PDB file of C-alpha atoms in Angstrom:
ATOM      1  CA  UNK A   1      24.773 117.288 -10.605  1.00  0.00           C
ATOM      2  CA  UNK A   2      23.456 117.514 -14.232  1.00  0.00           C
ATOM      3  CA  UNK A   3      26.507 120.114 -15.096  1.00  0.00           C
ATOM      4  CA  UNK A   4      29.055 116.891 -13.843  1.00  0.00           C
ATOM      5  CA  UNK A   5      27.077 114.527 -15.969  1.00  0.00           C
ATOM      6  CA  UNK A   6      27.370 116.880 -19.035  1.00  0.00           C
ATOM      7  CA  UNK A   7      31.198 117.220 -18.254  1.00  0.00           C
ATOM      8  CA  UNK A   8      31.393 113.768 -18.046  1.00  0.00           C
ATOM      9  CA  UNK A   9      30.548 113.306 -20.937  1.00  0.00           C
ATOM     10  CA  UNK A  10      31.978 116.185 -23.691  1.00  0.00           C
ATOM     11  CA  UNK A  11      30.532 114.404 -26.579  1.00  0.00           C
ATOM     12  CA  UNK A  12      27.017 114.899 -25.442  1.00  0.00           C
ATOM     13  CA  UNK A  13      24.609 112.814 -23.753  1.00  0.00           C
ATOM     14  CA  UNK A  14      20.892 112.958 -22.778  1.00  0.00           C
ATOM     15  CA  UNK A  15      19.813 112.704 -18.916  1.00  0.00           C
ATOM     16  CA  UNK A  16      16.216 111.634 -18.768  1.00  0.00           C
ATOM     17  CA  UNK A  17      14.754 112.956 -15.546  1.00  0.00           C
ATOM     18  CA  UNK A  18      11.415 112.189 -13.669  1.00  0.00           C
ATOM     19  CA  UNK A  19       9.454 114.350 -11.229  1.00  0.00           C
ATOM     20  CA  UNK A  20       7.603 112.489  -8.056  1.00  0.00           C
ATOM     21  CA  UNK A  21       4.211 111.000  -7.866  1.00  0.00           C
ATOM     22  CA  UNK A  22       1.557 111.090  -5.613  1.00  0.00           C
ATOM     23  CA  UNK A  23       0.499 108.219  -4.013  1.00  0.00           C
ATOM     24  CA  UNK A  24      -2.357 110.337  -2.551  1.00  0.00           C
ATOM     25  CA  UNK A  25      -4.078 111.069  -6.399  1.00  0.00           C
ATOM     26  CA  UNK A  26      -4.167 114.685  -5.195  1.00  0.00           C
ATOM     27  CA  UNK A  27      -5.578 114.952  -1.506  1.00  0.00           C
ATOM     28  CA  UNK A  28      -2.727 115.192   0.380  1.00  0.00           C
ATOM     29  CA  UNK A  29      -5.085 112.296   2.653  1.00  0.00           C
ATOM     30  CA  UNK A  30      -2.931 109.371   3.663  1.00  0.00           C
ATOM     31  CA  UNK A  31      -6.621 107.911   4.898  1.00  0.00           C
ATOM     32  CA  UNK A  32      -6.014 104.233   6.252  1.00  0.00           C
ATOM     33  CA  UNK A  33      -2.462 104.266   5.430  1.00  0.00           C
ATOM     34  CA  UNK A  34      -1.412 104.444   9.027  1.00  0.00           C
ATOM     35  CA  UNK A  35       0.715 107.210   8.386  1.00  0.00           C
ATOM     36  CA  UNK A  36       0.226 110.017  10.601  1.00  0.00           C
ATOM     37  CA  UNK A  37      -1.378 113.887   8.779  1.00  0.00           C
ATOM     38  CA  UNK A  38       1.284 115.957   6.511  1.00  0.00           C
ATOM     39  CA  UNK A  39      -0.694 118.832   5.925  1.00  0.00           C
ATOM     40  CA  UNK A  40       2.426 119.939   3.595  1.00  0.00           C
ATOM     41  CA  UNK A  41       2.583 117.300   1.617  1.00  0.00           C
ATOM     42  CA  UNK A  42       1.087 118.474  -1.466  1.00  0.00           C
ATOM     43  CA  UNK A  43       2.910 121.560  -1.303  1.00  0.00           C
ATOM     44  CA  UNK A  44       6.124 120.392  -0.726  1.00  0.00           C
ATOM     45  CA  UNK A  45       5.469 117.546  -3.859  1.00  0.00           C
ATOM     46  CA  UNK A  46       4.651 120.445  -5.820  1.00  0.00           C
ATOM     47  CA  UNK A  47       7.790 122.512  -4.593  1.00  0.00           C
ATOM     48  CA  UNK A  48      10.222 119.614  -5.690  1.00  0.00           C
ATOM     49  CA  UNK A  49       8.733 118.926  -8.923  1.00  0.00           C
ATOM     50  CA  UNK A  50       8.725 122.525  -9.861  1.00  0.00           C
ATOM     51  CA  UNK A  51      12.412 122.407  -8.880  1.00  0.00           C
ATOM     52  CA  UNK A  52      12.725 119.242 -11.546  1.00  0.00           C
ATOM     53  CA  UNK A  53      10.926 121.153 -14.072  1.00  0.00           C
ATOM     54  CA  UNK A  54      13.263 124.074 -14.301  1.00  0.00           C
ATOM     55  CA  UNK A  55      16.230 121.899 -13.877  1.00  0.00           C
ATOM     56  CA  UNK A  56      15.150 120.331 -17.095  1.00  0.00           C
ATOM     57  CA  UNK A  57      14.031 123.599 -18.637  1.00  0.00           C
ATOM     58  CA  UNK A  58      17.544 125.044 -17.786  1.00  0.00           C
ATOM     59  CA  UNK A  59      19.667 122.442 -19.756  1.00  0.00           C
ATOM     60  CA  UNK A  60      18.933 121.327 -23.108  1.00  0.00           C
ATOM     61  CA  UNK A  61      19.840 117.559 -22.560  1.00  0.00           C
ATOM     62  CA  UNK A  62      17.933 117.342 -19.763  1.00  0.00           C
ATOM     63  CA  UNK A  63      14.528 115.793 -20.671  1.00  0.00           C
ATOM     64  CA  UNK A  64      11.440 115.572 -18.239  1.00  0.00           C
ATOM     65  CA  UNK A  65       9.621 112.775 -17.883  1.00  0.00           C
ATOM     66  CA  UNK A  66       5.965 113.332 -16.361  1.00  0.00           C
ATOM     67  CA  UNK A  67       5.009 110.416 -13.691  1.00  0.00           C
ATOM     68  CA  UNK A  68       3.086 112.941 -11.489  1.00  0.00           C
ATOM     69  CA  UNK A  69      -0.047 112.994 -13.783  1.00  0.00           C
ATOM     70  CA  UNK A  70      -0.528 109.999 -15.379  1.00  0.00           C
ATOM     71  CA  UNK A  71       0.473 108.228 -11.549  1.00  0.00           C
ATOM     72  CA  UNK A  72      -2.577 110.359 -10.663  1.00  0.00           C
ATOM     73  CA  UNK A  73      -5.677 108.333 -10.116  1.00  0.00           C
ATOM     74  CA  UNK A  74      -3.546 105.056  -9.478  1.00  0.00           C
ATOM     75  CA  UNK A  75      -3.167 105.846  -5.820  1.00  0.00           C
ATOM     76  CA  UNK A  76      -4.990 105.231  -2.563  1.00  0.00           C
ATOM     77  CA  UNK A  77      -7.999 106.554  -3.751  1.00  0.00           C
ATOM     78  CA  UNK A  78      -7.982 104.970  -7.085  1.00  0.00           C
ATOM     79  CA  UNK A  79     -11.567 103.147  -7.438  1.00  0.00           C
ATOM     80  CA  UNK A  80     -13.482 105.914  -5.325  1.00  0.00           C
ATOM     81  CA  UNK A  81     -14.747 107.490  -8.617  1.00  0.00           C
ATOM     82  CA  UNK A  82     -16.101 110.656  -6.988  1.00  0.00           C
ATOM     83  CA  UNK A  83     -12.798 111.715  -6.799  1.00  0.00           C
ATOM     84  CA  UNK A  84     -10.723 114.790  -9.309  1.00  0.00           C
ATOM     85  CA  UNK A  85      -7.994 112.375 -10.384  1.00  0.00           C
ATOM     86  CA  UNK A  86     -10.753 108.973 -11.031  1.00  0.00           C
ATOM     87  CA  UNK A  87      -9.664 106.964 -13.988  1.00  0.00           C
ATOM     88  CA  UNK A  88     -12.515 104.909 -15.515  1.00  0.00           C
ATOM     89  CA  UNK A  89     -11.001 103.212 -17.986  1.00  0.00           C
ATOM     90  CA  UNK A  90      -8.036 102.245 -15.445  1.00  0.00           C
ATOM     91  CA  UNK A  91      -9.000 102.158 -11.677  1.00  0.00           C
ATOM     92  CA  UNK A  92      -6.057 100.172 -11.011  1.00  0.00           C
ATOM     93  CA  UNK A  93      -4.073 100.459  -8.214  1.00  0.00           C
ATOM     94  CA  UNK A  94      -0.062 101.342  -9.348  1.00  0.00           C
ATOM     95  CA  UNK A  95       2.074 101.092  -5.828  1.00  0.00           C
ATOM     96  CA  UNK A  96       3.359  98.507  -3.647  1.00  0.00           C
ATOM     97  CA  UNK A  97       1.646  97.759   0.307  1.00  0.00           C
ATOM     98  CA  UNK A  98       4.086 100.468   1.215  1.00  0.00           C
ATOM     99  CA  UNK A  99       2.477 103.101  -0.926  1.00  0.00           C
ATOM    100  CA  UNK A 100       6.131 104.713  -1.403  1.00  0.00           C
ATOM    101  CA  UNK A 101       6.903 102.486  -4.110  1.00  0.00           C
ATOM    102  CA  UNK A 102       5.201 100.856  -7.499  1.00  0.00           C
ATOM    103  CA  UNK A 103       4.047  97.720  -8.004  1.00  0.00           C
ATOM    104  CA  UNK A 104       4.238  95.824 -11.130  1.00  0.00           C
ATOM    105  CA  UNK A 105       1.891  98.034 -12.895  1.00  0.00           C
ATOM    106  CA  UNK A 106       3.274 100.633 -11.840  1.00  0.00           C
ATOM    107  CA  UNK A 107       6.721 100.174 -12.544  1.00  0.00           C
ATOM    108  CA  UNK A 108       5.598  99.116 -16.087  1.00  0.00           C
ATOM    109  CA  UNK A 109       3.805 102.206 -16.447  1.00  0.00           C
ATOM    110  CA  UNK A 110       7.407 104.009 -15.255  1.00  0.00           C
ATOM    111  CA  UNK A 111       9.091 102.180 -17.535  1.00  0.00           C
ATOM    112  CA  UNK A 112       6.812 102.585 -20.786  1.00  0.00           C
ATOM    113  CA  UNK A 113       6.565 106.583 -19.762  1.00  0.00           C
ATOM    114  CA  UNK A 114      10.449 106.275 -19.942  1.00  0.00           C
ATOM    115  CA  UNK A 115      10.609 104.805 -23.255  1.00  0.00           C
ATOM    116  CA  UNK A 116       7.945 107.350 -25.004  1.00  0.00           C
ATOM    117  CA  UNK A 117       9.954 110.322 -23.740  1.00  0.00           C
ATOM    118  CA  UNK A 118      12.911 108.870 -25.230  1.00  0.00           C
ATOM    119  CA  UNK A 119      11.190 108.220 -28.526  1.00  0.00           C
ATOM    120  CA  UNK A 120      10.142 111.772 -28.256  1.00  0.00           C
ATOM    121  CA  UNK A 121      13.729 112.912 -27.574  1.00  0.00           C
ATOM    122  CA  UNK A 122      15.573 110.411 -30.152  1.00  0.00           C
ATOM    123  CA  UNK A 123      12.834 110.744 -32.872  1.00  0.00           C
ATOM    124  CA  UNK A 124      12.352 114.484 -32.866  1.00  0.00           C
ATOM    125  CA  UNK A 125      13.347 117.468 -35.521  1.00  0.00           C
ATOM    126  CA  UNK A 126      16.235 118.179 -33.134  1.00  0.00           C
ATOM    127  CA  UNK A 127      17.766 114.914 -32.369  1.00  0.00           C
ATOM    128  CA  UNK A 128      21.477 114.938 -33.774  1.00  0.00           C
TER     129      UNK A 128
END
């Protein structure tokens, strides 16, 4: 897909790619969700951002952007603070009821994650 983009565009371009969150902060526990137990969840999260990583390792004007970790402590478990991912200073809750999807806050957080990447990109000792 990334090769057709770059085709598609023979004066150059930049694709900005993100990997997948976790709406679990790093159990793999759906607790209360009402979804039933995926006990390869986490593995297969971590299988399909690995794949992300190298596709944006692979080609120079692909750029990753990192949801996974700073979506981490955001999640279903975000105010139990005895927990790995626990945010203090931001205990807030970033999906919608569905816990597939952001909410507001989270979608800003997407959005401003986005933007610093492409400062990063635009801004840097390599940008033409």
């Amino acid at each position: 897909m990334v090769e057709r983009l770059r085709d598609a565009f023979p004066g150059g371009c930049h694709v900005f790619l993100a990997n997948i969150y976790d709406p679990t902060d790093g159990t793999g526990s759906t607790g209360s969700t009402g979804l039933p137990p995926w006990p390869d969840a986490l593995p297969v999260l971590r299988a399909y951002n690995q794949i992300i990583a190298r596709c944006a390792d692979r080609h120079d004007f692909v750029h990753l952007v990192d949801i996974h970790e700073p979506f981490l402590g955001h999640g279903i478990h975000c105010t139990k603070f005895w927990t790995a991912h626990y945010r203090s200073s931001d205990p807030h809750y970033w999906y919608a009821p569905n816990i597939e999807d952001p909410n507001d806050r989270g979608y800003d957080a997407i959005r401003r994650l986005f933007l610093l990447r492409m400062i990063e990109v635009f801004a840097g000792p390599s940008s033409p």
